[in-house]
Tab-separated table of C-alpha atoms in Angstrom:
chain	number	residue	atom	x	y	z
A	1406	MET	CA	122.055	99.389	92.901
A	1407	ASN	CA	120.064	97.050	90.687
A	1408	LEU	CA	116.900	98.380	89.132
A	1409	THR	CA	114.003	97.296	86.952
A	1410	LEU	CA	112.956	99.897	84.384
A	1411	LYS	CA	109.486	99.846	82.888
A	1412	ILE	CA	109.911	102.084	79.857
A	1413	TRP	CA	107.404	103.272	77.261
A	1414	ARG	CA	108.570	102.231	73.798
A	1415	GLN	CA	106.897	103.644	70.708
A	1416	LYS	CA	108.389	103.348	67.252
A	1417	SER	CA	106.749	106.385	65.718
A	1418	ARG	CA	103.994	108.941	66.172
A	1419	LYS	CA	101.457	106.551	64.673
A	1420	ASP	CA	102.628	103.439	66.521
A	1421	LYS	CA	100.424	102.339	69.430
A	1422	GLY	CA	103.394	101.818	71.755
A	1423	GLY	CA	103.675	99.884	74.997
A	1424	PHE	CA	105.839	99.221	78.049
A	1425	VAL	CA	108.994	97.117	77.942
A	1426	GLU	CA	110.889	96.048	81.072
A	1427	TYR	CA	114.668	96.194	81.351
A	1428	LYS	CA	117.099	95.344	84.137
A	1429	VAL	CA	120.086	97.553	84.886
A	1430	SER	CA	122.726	96.688	87.454
A	1431	GLU	CA	125.563	98.378	89.347
A	1432	ILE	CA	123.997	101.821	89.069
A	1433	SER	CA	125.769	104.379	91.242
A	1434	GLY	CA	123.745	106.746	93.395
A	1435	HIS	CA	125.959	109.572	92.111
A	1436	MET	CA	124.755	109.071	88.542
A	1437	SER	CA	122.135	111.357	87.071
A	1438	PHE	CA	118.969	109.751	85.745
A	1439	LEU	CA	120.091	110.388	82.174
A	1440	GLU	CA	123.461	108.766	82.861
A	1441	MET	CA	121.567	105.712	84.100
A	1442	MET	CA	119.608	105.787	80.816
A	1443	ASP	CA	122.937	106.024	78.954
A	1444	VAL	CA	124.102	102.850	80.712
A	1445	LEU	CA	120.923	101.083	79.607
A	1446	ASN	CA	121.333	102.308	76.035
A	1447	GLU	CA	124.963	101.166	75.873
A	1448	GLU	CA	123.823	97.724	76.963
A	1449	LEU	CA	121.044	97.723	74.368
A	1450	ILE	CA	123.431	98.800	71.603
A	1451	ALA	CA	125.913	96.085	72.657
A	1452	LYS	CA	123.087	93.555	72.294
A	1453	ASN	CA	122.246	95.015	68.878
A	1454	GLU	CA	118.907	96.300	70.131
A	1455	GLU	CA	117.336	99.693	69.478
A	1456	PRO	CA	118.347	102.205	72.206
A	1457	VAL	CA	115.647	104.136	74.069
A	1458	VAL	CA	115.134	107.545	72.463
A	1459	PHE	CA	114.886	110.478	74.860
A	1460	ASP	CA	115.442	114.234	74.704
A	1461	HIS	CA	118.520	115.772	76.295
A	1462	ASP	CA	120.983	118.555	75.622
A	1463	CYS	CA	122.737	120.648	78.275
A	1464	ARG	CA	122.380	118.154	81.136
A	1465	GLU	CA	122.600	120.946	83.685
A	1466	GLY	CA	118.960	121.985	84.040
A	1467	ILE	CA	119.068	124.962	81.686
A	1468	CYS	CA	117.889	123.904	78.241
A	1469	GLY	CA	114.557	122.279	79.162
A	1470	SER	CA	115.100	119.367	76.770
A	1471	CYS	CA	114.773	116.372	79.067
A	1472	SER	CA	111.205	115.425	79.617
A	1473	MET	CA	110.509	112.131	81.314
A	1474	PHE	CA	107.555	111.267	83.546
A	1475	ILE	CA	109.151	109.120	86.233
A	1476	ASN	CA	107.133	107.102	88.751
A	1477	GLY	CA	104.072	109.266	88.177
A	1478	GLU	CA	105.777	112.675	88.341
A	1479	ALA	CA	107.316	115.007	85.770
A	1480	HIS	CA	111.117	114.962	86.178
A	1481	GLY	CA	110.738	112.335	88.899
A	1482	PRO	CA	110.337	112.450	92.665
A	1483	ASP	CA	112.786	115.288	93.460
A	1484	ARG	CA	111.719	118.957	93.604
A	1485	GLY	CA	113.222	121.895	91.702
A	1486	VAL	CA	115.220	119.729	89.302
A	1487	THR	CA	114.980	118.521	85.735
A	1488	THR	CA	115.452	114.841	84.837
A	1489	CYS	CA	119.111	115.472	84.016
A	1490	GLN	CA	119.648	116.837	87.552
A	1491	LEU	CA	117.797	113.968	89.222
A	1492	HIS	CA	120.275	111.738	91.042
A	1493	MET	CA	119.901	107.991	91.283
A	1494	ARG	CA	120.369	108.266	95.058
A	1495	LYS	CA	116.689	109.195	95.106
A	1496	PHE	CA	115.954	105.535	94.343
A	1497	LYS	CA	116.616	102.342	96.288
A	1498	ASP	CA	118.228	99.080	95.287
A	1499	GLY	CA	115.576	96.786	93.787
A	1500	ASP	CA	113.211	99.615	92.825
A	1501	LYS	CA	110.979	99.313	89.797
A	1502	ILE	CA	110.899	102.642	87.964
A	1503	THR	CA	108.117	103.491	85.513
A	1504	ILE	CA	109.273	105.889	82.780
A	1505	GLU	CA	106.751	107.476	80.434
A	1506	PRO	CA	106.864	110.348	77.950
A	1507	PHE	CA	105.178	113.651	78.848
A	1508	ARG	CA	101.528	113.015	77.993
A	1509	ALA	CA	99.393	115.669	76.287
A	1510	LYS	CA	97.565	115.818	72.993
A	1511	ALA	CA	99.574	118.945	72.235
A	1512	PHE	CA	102.829	117.006	72.935
A	1513	PRO	CA	102.578	114.045	70.533
A	1514	VAL	CA	105.158	111.308	70.997
A	1515	ILE	CA	107.828	111.315	68.273
A	1516	LYS	CA	109.557	108.169	69.446
A	1517	ASP	CA	109.815	106.367	72.811
A	1518	LEU	CA	110.235	109.099	75.438
A	1519	MET	CA	110.779	111.969	72.999
A	1520	VAL	CA	107.801	114.266	72.489
A	1521	ASP	CA	107.130	117.112	70.073
A	1522	ARG	CA	106.923	120.330	72.107
A	1523	SER	CA	106.872	122.667	69.110
A	1524	SER	CA	103.431	123.828	70.292
A	1525	PHE	CA	105.355	125.879	72.871
A	1526	ASP	CA	107.411	127.434	70.051
A	1527	ARG	CA	104.242	128.418	68.205
A	1528	ILE	CA	102.810	130.017	71.361
A	1529	GLN	CA	106.036	132.017	71.712
A	1530	GLN	CA	105.879	133.025	68.060
A	1531	ALA	CA	102.323	134.301	68.604
A	1532	GLY	CA	103.524	137.065	70.910
A	1533	GLY	CA	106.346	136.064	73.240
A	1534	TYR	CA	108.646	138.865	72.167
A	1535	ILE	CA	108.939	142.648	72.038
A	1536	SER	CA	109.090	144.550	68.752
A	1537	VAL	CA	112.168	146.742	68.595
A	1538	ASN	CA	112.761	149.096	65.684
A	1539	THR	CA	116.427	149.198	64.776
A	1540	SER	CA	116.629	152.871	63.864
A	1541	GLY	CA	120.336	153.185	64.426
A	1542	ARG	CA	119.736	155.516	67.347
A	1543	PRO	CA	118.820	153.091	70.144
A	1544	THR	CA	118.066	154.351	73.640
A	1545	ASP	CA	120.267	152.924	76.331
A	1546	ALA	CA	118.206	150.259	78.123
A	1547	ASN	CA	119.538	151.440	81.455
A	1548	SER	CA	117.959	154.880	80.951
A	1549	ILE	CA	114.523	153.313	81.596
A	1550	LEU	CA	114.212	152.947	85.343
A	1551	ILE	CA	112.568	149.726	86.560
A	1552	PRO	CA	111.594	149.082	90.194
A	1553	LYS	CA	113.711	146.307	91.716
A	1554	GLU	CA	110.601	144.344	92.695
A	1555	ASP	CA	109.295	144.338	89.103
A	1556	ALA	CA	112.692	143.385	87.721
A	1557	ASP	CA	112.924	140.487	90.168
A	1558	LEU	CA	109.433	139.212	89.337
A	1559	ALA	CA	110.143	139.484	85.600
A	1560	MET	CA	113.390	137.594	86.081
A	1561	ASP	CA	111.627	134.899	88.120
A	1562	ALA	CA	109.123	134.432	85.277
A	1563	ALA	CA	111.912	134.424	82.697
A	1564	THR	CA	113.603	131.463	84.383
A	1565	CYS	CA	110.976	129.220	82.764
A	1566	ILE	CA	112.924	126.872	80.483
A	1567	GLY	CA	109.836	125.674	78.598
A	1568	CYS	CA	110.394	122.025	79.490
A	1569	GLY	CA	106.662	121.281	79.584
A	1570	ALA	CA	106.613	119.673	83.046
A	1571	CYS	CA	103.640	121.914	83.892
A	1572	VAL	CA	101.637	120.449	81.019
A	1573	ALA	CA	102.752	116.900	81.785
A	1574	THR	CA	101.849	117.235	85.454
A	1575	CYS	CA	98.574	119.112	85.148
A	1576	LYS	CA	95.570	116.800	85.250
A	1577	ASN	CA	94.103	118.998	82.489
A	1578	SER	CA	97.292	119.175	80.392
A	1579	SER	CA	97.130	122.928	80.743
A	1580	ALA	CA	99.970	125.125	79.506
A	1581	MET	CA	98.901	128.141	81.526
A	1582	LEU	CA	101.954	128.179	83.810
A	1583	PHE	CA	104.231	128.320	80.774
A	1584	VAL	CA	102.145	130.961	78.987
A	1585	GLY	CA	101.650	132.891	82.253
A	1586	ALA	CA	105.422	133.006	82.760
A	1587	LYS	CA	106.104	134.104	79.194
A	1588	VAL	CA	103.406	136.783	79.362
A	1589	SER	CA	104.632	137.987	82.761
A	1590	GLN	CA	108.306	138.296	81.903
A	1591	TYR	CA	107.383	141.046	79.418
A	1592	ALA	CA	104.269	142.500	81.059
A	1593	LEU	CA	106.245	143.472	84.154
A	1594	LEU	CA	108.779	145.532	82.229
A	1595	PRO	CA	108.194	148.885	80.480
A	1596	GLN	CA	109.574	147.591	77.169
A	1597	GLY	CA	107.027	144.761	77.194
A	1598	LYS	CA	104.056	146.767	78.411
A	1599	VAL	CA	103.624	148.453	75.023
A	1600	GLU	CA	102.347	145.263	73.368
A	1601	GLU	CA	100.899	143.692	76.506
A	1602	LYS	CA	97.278	143.445	75.369
A	1603	GLU	CA	97.785	141.899	71.957
A	1604	ARG	CA	100.538	139.664	73.351
A	1605	VAL	CA	98.332	138.049	75.979
A	1606	ARG	CA	95.409	137.697	73.563
A	1607	ASN	CA	97.509	136.163	70.813
A	1608	MET	CA	99.437	133.797	73.059
A	1609	VAL	CA	96.253	132.575	74.794
A	1610	ALA	CA	94.540	132.134	71.411
A	1611	GLN	CA	97.474	130.039	70.160
A	1612	MET	CA	97.523	128.038	73.417
A	1613	ASP	CA	93.840	127.186	72.924
A	1614	LEU	CA	94.419	126.367	69.275
A	1615	GLU	CA	97.143	123.867	70.193
A	1616	GLY	CA	94.630	121.894	72.275
A	1617	PHE	CA	95.947	122.437	75.801
A	1618	GLY	CA	93.410	122.164	78.634
A	1619	ALA	CA	92.304	124.940	80.958
A	1620	CYS	CA	93.830	125.515	84.385
A	1621	THR	CA	91.725	124.495	87.399
A	1622	ASN	CA	94.248	125.878	89.887
A	1623	THR	CA	95.302	122.574	91.465
A	1624	GLY	CA	98.808	124.039	91.842
A	1625	ALA	CA	100.483	120.790	90.716
A	1626	CYS	CA	102.438	122.624	88.000
A	1627	GLU	CA	104.009	125.005	90.513
A	1628	VAL	CA	105.122	122.080	92.697
A	1629	GLU	CA	106.623	120.068	89.835
A	1630	CYS	CA	108.152	122.983	87.916
A	1631	PRO	CA	111.942	122.580	88.019
A	1632	LYS	CA	112.332	126.355	88.109
A	1633	GLY	CA	109.663	127.035	90.735
A	1634	ILE	CA	107.556	129.257	88.474
A	1635	SER	CA	104.767	130.672	90.634
A	1636	LEU	CA	101.016	130.353	90.060
A	1637	ASP	CA	100.940	134.134	90.453
A	1638	ASN	CA	102.020	134.265	86.813
A	1639	ILE	CA	98.770	132.558	85.812
A	1640	ALA	CA	96.798	135.106	87.836
A	1641	ARG	CA	98.735	137.907	86.118
A	1642	MET	CA	97.998	136.409	82.696
A	1643	ASN	CA	94.301	136.061	83.590
A	1644	ARG	CA	94.270	139.677	84.778
A	1645	GLY	CA	95.951	140.843	81.595
A	1646	PHE	CA	93.634	138.800	79.389
A	1647	ILE	CA	90.478	140.061	81.137
A	1648	GLY	CA	91.839	143.619	81.024
A	1649	SER	CA	92.621	143.370	77.326
A	1650	TRP	CA	88.951	142.613	76.637
A	1651	LEU	CA	87.477	145.067	79.113
A	1652	LEU	CA	89.702	147.980	78.137
A	1653	GLY	CA	90.012	147.142	74.432
A	1654	GLU	CA	92.991	147.788	72.195
B	383	MET	CA	83.537	139.601	72.733
B	384	SER	CA	82.555	136.130	71.470
B	385	ASN	CA	86.264	135.259	71.318
B	386	PHE	CA	86.538	136.023	75.010
B	387	PHE	CA	83.782	133.603	76.007
B	388	SER	CA	85.067	130.841	73.755
B	389	SER	CA	88.628	131.154	75.104
B	390	SER	CA	89.918	128.948	77.915
B	391	ILE	CA	90.422	131.926	80.245
B	392	GLY	CA	87.039	133.438	79.319
B	393	ARG	CA	85.304	130.190	80.270
B	394	LYS	CA	87.214	130.073	83.531
B	395	VAL	CA	86.142	133.641	84.256
B	396	THR	CA	82.455	132.861	83.686
B	397	MET	CA	82.834	129.766	85.875
B	398	SER	CA	84.369	131.924	88.618
B	399	LEU	CA	81.708	134.625	88.409
B	400	SER	CA	78.912	132.049	88.676
B	401	ALA	CA	80.753	130.458	91.622
B	402	ILE	CA	81.036	133.795	93.437
B	403	PHE	CA	77.351	134.459	92.810
B	404	LEU	CA	76.418	131.032	94.236
B	405	MET	CA	78.739	131.494	97.233
B	406	THR	CA	77.013	134.809	97.987
B	407	PHE	CA	73.634	133.087	97.769
B	408	LEU	CA	74.804	130.394	100.220
B	409	ILE	CA	75.480	133.088	102.851
B	410	LEU	CA	71.894	134.290	102.505
B	411	HIS	CA	70.500	130.738	102.535
B	412	VAL	CA	72.383	129.584	105.631
B	413	THR	CA	71.486	132.803	107.465
B	414	VAL	CA	67.762	132.254	106.859
B	415	ASN	CA	68.003	128.561	107.758
B	416	PHE	CA	69.946	129.278	110.918
B	417	THR	CA	67.245	131.577	112.276
B	418	SER	CA	65.128	128.408	112.698
B	419	VAL	CA	67.498	127.307	115.469
B	420	PHE	CA	66.687	130.245	117.746
B	421	SER	CA	63.410	131.765	116.491
B	422	GLU	CA	60.514	129.923	114.868
B	423	ASP	CA	58.695	133.211	114.220
B	424	LEU	CA	61.663	134.881	112.575
B	425	TYR	CA	62.239	131.849	110.338
B	426	ASN	CA	58.567	131.816	109.342
B	427	SER	CA	58.560	135.551	108.604
B	428	LEU	CA	61.735	135.428	106.519
B	429	SER	CA	60.548	132.352	104.609
B	430	HIS	CA	57.201	133.966	103.889
B	431	PHE	CA	58.891	137.148	102.689
B	432	MET	CA	61.270	135.216	100.429
B	433	GLY	CA	58.460	133.000	99.149
B	434	THR	CA	56.053	135.785	98.255
B	435	ASN	CA	58.164	138.813	97.396
B	436	LEU	CA	57.833	139.498	93.668
B	437	LEU	CA	61.437	140.666	93.275
B	438	VAL	CA	62.743	137.490	94.916
B	439	GLN	CA	60.339	135.147	93.144
B	440	PHE	CA	60.405	136.483	89.609
B	441	ILE	CA	63.792	138.145	89.252
B	442	LEU	CA	66.270	136.791	91.809
B	443	GLN	CA	65.020	133.192	91.718
B	444	PRO	CA	65.312	132.817	87.910
B	445	ILE	CA	68.787	134.405	88.077
B	446	LEU	CA	69.720	131.914	90.791
B	447	ILE	CA	68.459	128.963	88.754
B	448	PHE	CA	70.355	130.221	85.736
B	449	GLY	CA	73.480	130.563	87.910
B	450	VAL	CA	73.165	126.998	89.212
B	451	VAL	CA	72.530	125.490	85.770
B	452	PHE	CA	75.293	127.569	84.179
B	453	HIS	CA	77.841	126.576	86.840
B	454	PHE	CA	77.130	122.863	86.391
B	455	VAL	CA	76.963	122.926	82.594
B	456	MET	CA	80.141	124.999	82.249
B	457	GLY	CA	81.838	122.788	84.833
B	458	PHE	CA	81.099	119.664	82.817
B	459	ILE	CA	82.101	121.345	79.527
B	460	LEU	CA	85.470	122.360	81.016
B	461	GLU	CA	86.001	118.939	82.591
B	462	SER	CA	85.216	117.182	79.333
B	463	LYS	CA	87.548	119.428	77.334
B	464	ASN	CA	90.310	119.109	79.907
B	465	ARG	CA	90.083	115.316	79.947
B	466	SER	CA	90.332	115.159	76.178
B	467	SER	CA	93.494	117.302	76.282
B	468	ARG	CA	95.526	114.439	77.744
B	469	GLY	CA	95.134	112.000	74.840
B	470	VAL	CA	96.806	108.906	76.301
B	471	ASN	CA	96.571	108.508	80.082
B	472	TYR	CA	99.592	107.828	82.267
B	473	ALA	CA	100.159	104.315	83.580
B	474	GLN	CA	101.274	105.895	86.863
B	475	TYR	CA	100.135	109.341	87.983
B	476	GLU	CA	100.928	110.548	91.512
B	477	GLY	CA	98.659	113.578	91.771
B	478	LYS	CA	98.595	113.295	95.570
B	479	ASN	CA	102.280	114.321	95.656
B	480	ASN	CA	101.649	117.761	94.216
B	481	SER	CA	98.013	118.766	94.722
B	482	SER	CA	95.092	118.407	97.108
B	483	TRP	CA	92.365	115.799	96.726
B	484	MET	CA	89.777	118.590	96.650
B	485	SER	CA	91.421	120.372	93.750
B	486	ARG	CA	91.690	117.211	91.647
B	487	ASN	CA	88.159	115.997	92.288
B	488	MET	CA	85.961	119.069	91.917
B	489	VAL	CA	83.839	117.245	89.354
B	490	TYR	CA	83.014	114.444	91.809
B	491	SER	CA	82.197	116.733	94.744
B	492	GLY	CA	80.182	118.748	92.207
B	493	LEU	CA	78.258	115.629	91.150
B	494	VAL	CA	77.322	114.862	94.766
B	495	ILE	CA	76.153	118.460	95.192
B	496	LEU	CA	74.152	118.148	91.958
B	497	ALA	CA	72.461	114.959	93.241
B	498	PHE	CA	71.747	116.730	96.522
B	499	LEU	CA	70.241	119.704	94.685
B	500	ALA	CA	67.953	117.394	92.705
B	501	ILE	CA	66.631	115.912	95.983
B	502	HIS	CA	66.466	119.366	97.555
B	503	PHE	CA	64.360	120.672	94.667
B	504	ILE	CA	62.021	117.675	94.878
B	505	ASP	CA	61.752	118.086	98.675
B	506	PHE	CA	61.246	121.815	98.958
B	507	TRP	CA	61.140	123.756	95.740
B	508	LEU	CA	58.661	121.726	93.675
B	509	PRO	CA	56.094	121.372	96.522
B	510	GLU	CA	56.466	125.112	97.112
B	511	LEU	CA	55.785	125.859	93.424
B	512	ASN	CA	52.795	123.494	93.518
B	513	THR	CA	51.304	125.130	96.628
B	514	LYS	CA	51.825	128.694	95.484
B	515	TYR	CA	51.410	128.699	91.724
B	516	ILE	CA	49.269	125.641	90.924
B	517	GLN	CA	47.006	125.494	93.971
B	518	GLY	CA	47.192	129.291	94.256
B	519	ASP	CA	47.746	129.326	98.022
B	520	MET	CA	50.051	132.261	98.722
B	521	SER	CA	49.091	132.552	102.386
B	522	GLY	CA	51.952	130.384	103.671
B	523	MET	CA	49.531	129.070	106.295
B	524	HIS	CA	48.526	125.572	107.380
B	525	ASP	CA	45.980	124.927	110.112
B	526	GLY	CA	45.957	128.581	111.042
B	527	ALA	CA	49.737	128.974	111.441
B	528	PHE	CA	52.747	129.532	109.188
B	529	ARG	CA	53.796	126.180	107.719
B	530	TYR	CA	57.493	126.881	106.911
B	531	TYR	CA	59.082	125.961	110.248
B	532	ASP	CA	56.997	122.790	110.596
B	533	GLU	CA	57.852	121.719	107.044
B	534	LEU	CA	61.575	122.236	107.702
B	535	SER	CA	61.432	120.436	111.007
B	536	HIS	CA	59.422	117.572	109.522
B	537	LYS	CA	61.992	117.028	106.743
B	538	PHE	CA	64.737	116.358	109.280
B	539	GLN	CA	62.943	113.607	111.176
B	540	PRO	CA	64.321	110.542	109.323
B	541	LEU	CA	67.910	109.796	110.331
B	542	TRP	CA	68.880	108.690	106.811
B	543	ARG	CA	67.896	112.102	105.479
B	544	VAL	CA	69.980	113.915	108.097
B	545	ILE	CA	72.993	111.714	107.350
B	546	GLY	CA	72.604	112.240	103.590
B	547	TYR	CA	72.237	115.963	104.159
B	548	CYS	CA	75.388	116.112	106.313
B	549	VAL	CA	77.442	114.060	103.821
B	550	SER	CA	76.344	116.392	100.989
B	551	PHE	CA	77.439	119.429	102.956
B	552	ILE	CA	80.787	117.861	103.827
B	553	LEU	CA	81.297	117.415	100.082
B	554	LEU	CA	80.207	121.034	99.581
B	555	SER	CA	82.804	122.058	102.151
B	556	LEU	CA	85.531	120.205	100.225
B	557	HIS	CA	84.275	121.791	96.990
B	558	LEU	CA	84.435	125.250	98.547
B	559	PHE	CA	87.877	124.652	100.082
B	560	HIS	CA	89.318	124.657	96.589
B	561	GLY	CA	86.573	126.579	94.805
B	562	PHE	CA	86.784	129.795	96.793
B	563	SER	CA	90.474	130.500	96.203
B	564	SER	CA	90.348	128.979	92.715
B	565	SER	CA	87.612	131.368	91.590
B	566	LEU	CA	89.669	134.349	92.737
B	567	GLN	CA	92.822	133.017	91.085
B	568	SER	CA	90.924	132.615	87.796
B	569	LEU	CA	89.869	136.250	88.021
B	570	GLY	CA	93.506	137.221	88.458
B	571	ILE	CA	93.279	138.516	92.025
B	572	ALA	CA	96.563	140.075	93.067
B	573	ALA	CA	99.101	137.739	94.640
B	574	SER	CA	99.767	140.155	97.503
B	575	ARG	CA	96.334	139.389	98.953
B	576	LYS	CA	96.417	135.658	98.196
B	577	LYS	CA	97.243	134.455	101.722
B	578	LEU	CA	94.478	136.489	103.355
B	579	LEU	CA	91.929	135.444	100.729
B	580	LYS	CA	92.911	131.791	101.119
B	581	THR	CA	92.317	132.023	104.877
B	582	ILE	CA	88.952	133.718	104.313
B	583	GLY	CA	88.092	130.954	101.833
B	584	GLN	CA	88.964	128.206	104.308
B	585	VAL	CA	86.901	129.843	107.046
B	586	TYR	CA	84.014	130.243	104.585
B	587	ALA	CA	84.299	126.613	103.447
B	588	ILE	CA	83.923	125.444	107.051
B	589	ILE	CA	81.400	127.948	108.447
B	590	ILE	CA	78.779	127.822	105.684
B	591	PRO	CA	78.366	124.010	105.404
B	592	LEU	CA	78.639	123.721	109.189
B	593	GLY	CA	75.723	126.144	109.531
B	594	PHE	CA	73.524	123.945	107.326
B	595	ILE	CA	74.616	120.804	109.195
B	596	ILE	CA	73.849	122.354	112.614
B	597	VAL	CA	70.324	123.244	111.427
B	598	ALA	CA	69.685	119.638	110.280
B	599	ILE	CA	71.066	118.055	113.461
B	600	TYR	CA	69.225	120.564	115.658
B	601	HIS	CA	65.830	119.748	114.150
B	602	TYR	CA	66.515	116.015	114.280
B	603	ALA	CA	67.623	116.238	117.918
B	604	ILE	CA	64.781	118.333	119.325
B	605	HIS	CA	62.069	116.042	117.995
């Protein structure tokens, strides 16, 4: 198929940036979106032009690196997939595709479609872990019994790959689905419960510090999340946060 | 505790609590209004009680006004902060593909409700304050009979007012459709009860505004 791509080009963080249109031809429906971008970049390099910069790594929906906002939706029009898993068969011959970087003040553009998502790293560093003393006499993890339901919910939350689609999609640029998932994956397990209160307080404080908006429960993040992270995780985070203040340390 | 109220979740919680308070008040308001459809005397008695009872007038009414003002002010603060969190807007944003119109436009339905409240205060509340606390007439009487039913009925004579009233309550319904479940989600209500609470919220969002609309149409129709 032949396509017109309207791509956001921005030289640096400080550059104003703008859209540039490109034509690509003979794109196979079996290609992934990133492979289509590779074709464009090869053509640009052959013409001695600057290739379009975009994030990518594993290209199998695990790493959370790819981050494009395609035709008005994070990771494009398909559901439950990242941009690297999005197939070109989702588009039609002659389509004009608008490609933008994930937009949020807390995700500043580095170049073209690549954004700085280190704000997520700092939120994780604020409490997204459990403290384990390495005494040399560790208890076998399997000796702590965990209900299957809790283990499943924790695992569901832990599937968040931190791609930032929730932030990009949310009309408020809220990171609460991400933080809710990271809080939940520990709060549901006995090992994580120990530091539950300070974890949720610290992670929410860092989230606010980074300049993300507040959730208004539109549910858009849940729909666009490539891993199907549930809004229930936000409710659990809210519950934990309120509880941490009501019950104290 | 100051950190709680300045945090994003803390603000959401206060927004939710004020919303739940206002939703509870709406049940009371529509119940009193609806009595006018089947009993003039009962409506007059209830209105007189509400208008002269010291607890209602000097404790509950100021709390209600605080709740209304707080909900609007906090709503606009959150909206303003949320808008500034985007930085650069998208050239193409397909919100309709992943969320409801109601959920994305709470600020606009809220603005219509705010405009309605301003008119409502000018229509009912300010004249009531003038009669009771400036003119000092606490009797609730006019020409030897209770005035409340006649005042209500009189307000719904012009068609434009009835239409404006109905449109405002349709917007309130849309606001409540999202607001009810959203307020509970912000308070972290357990997921296991989410479906039931969502259904209750949808029923509430239809029944309450519909009650107000029926009262307006009834009084327009019978005169």
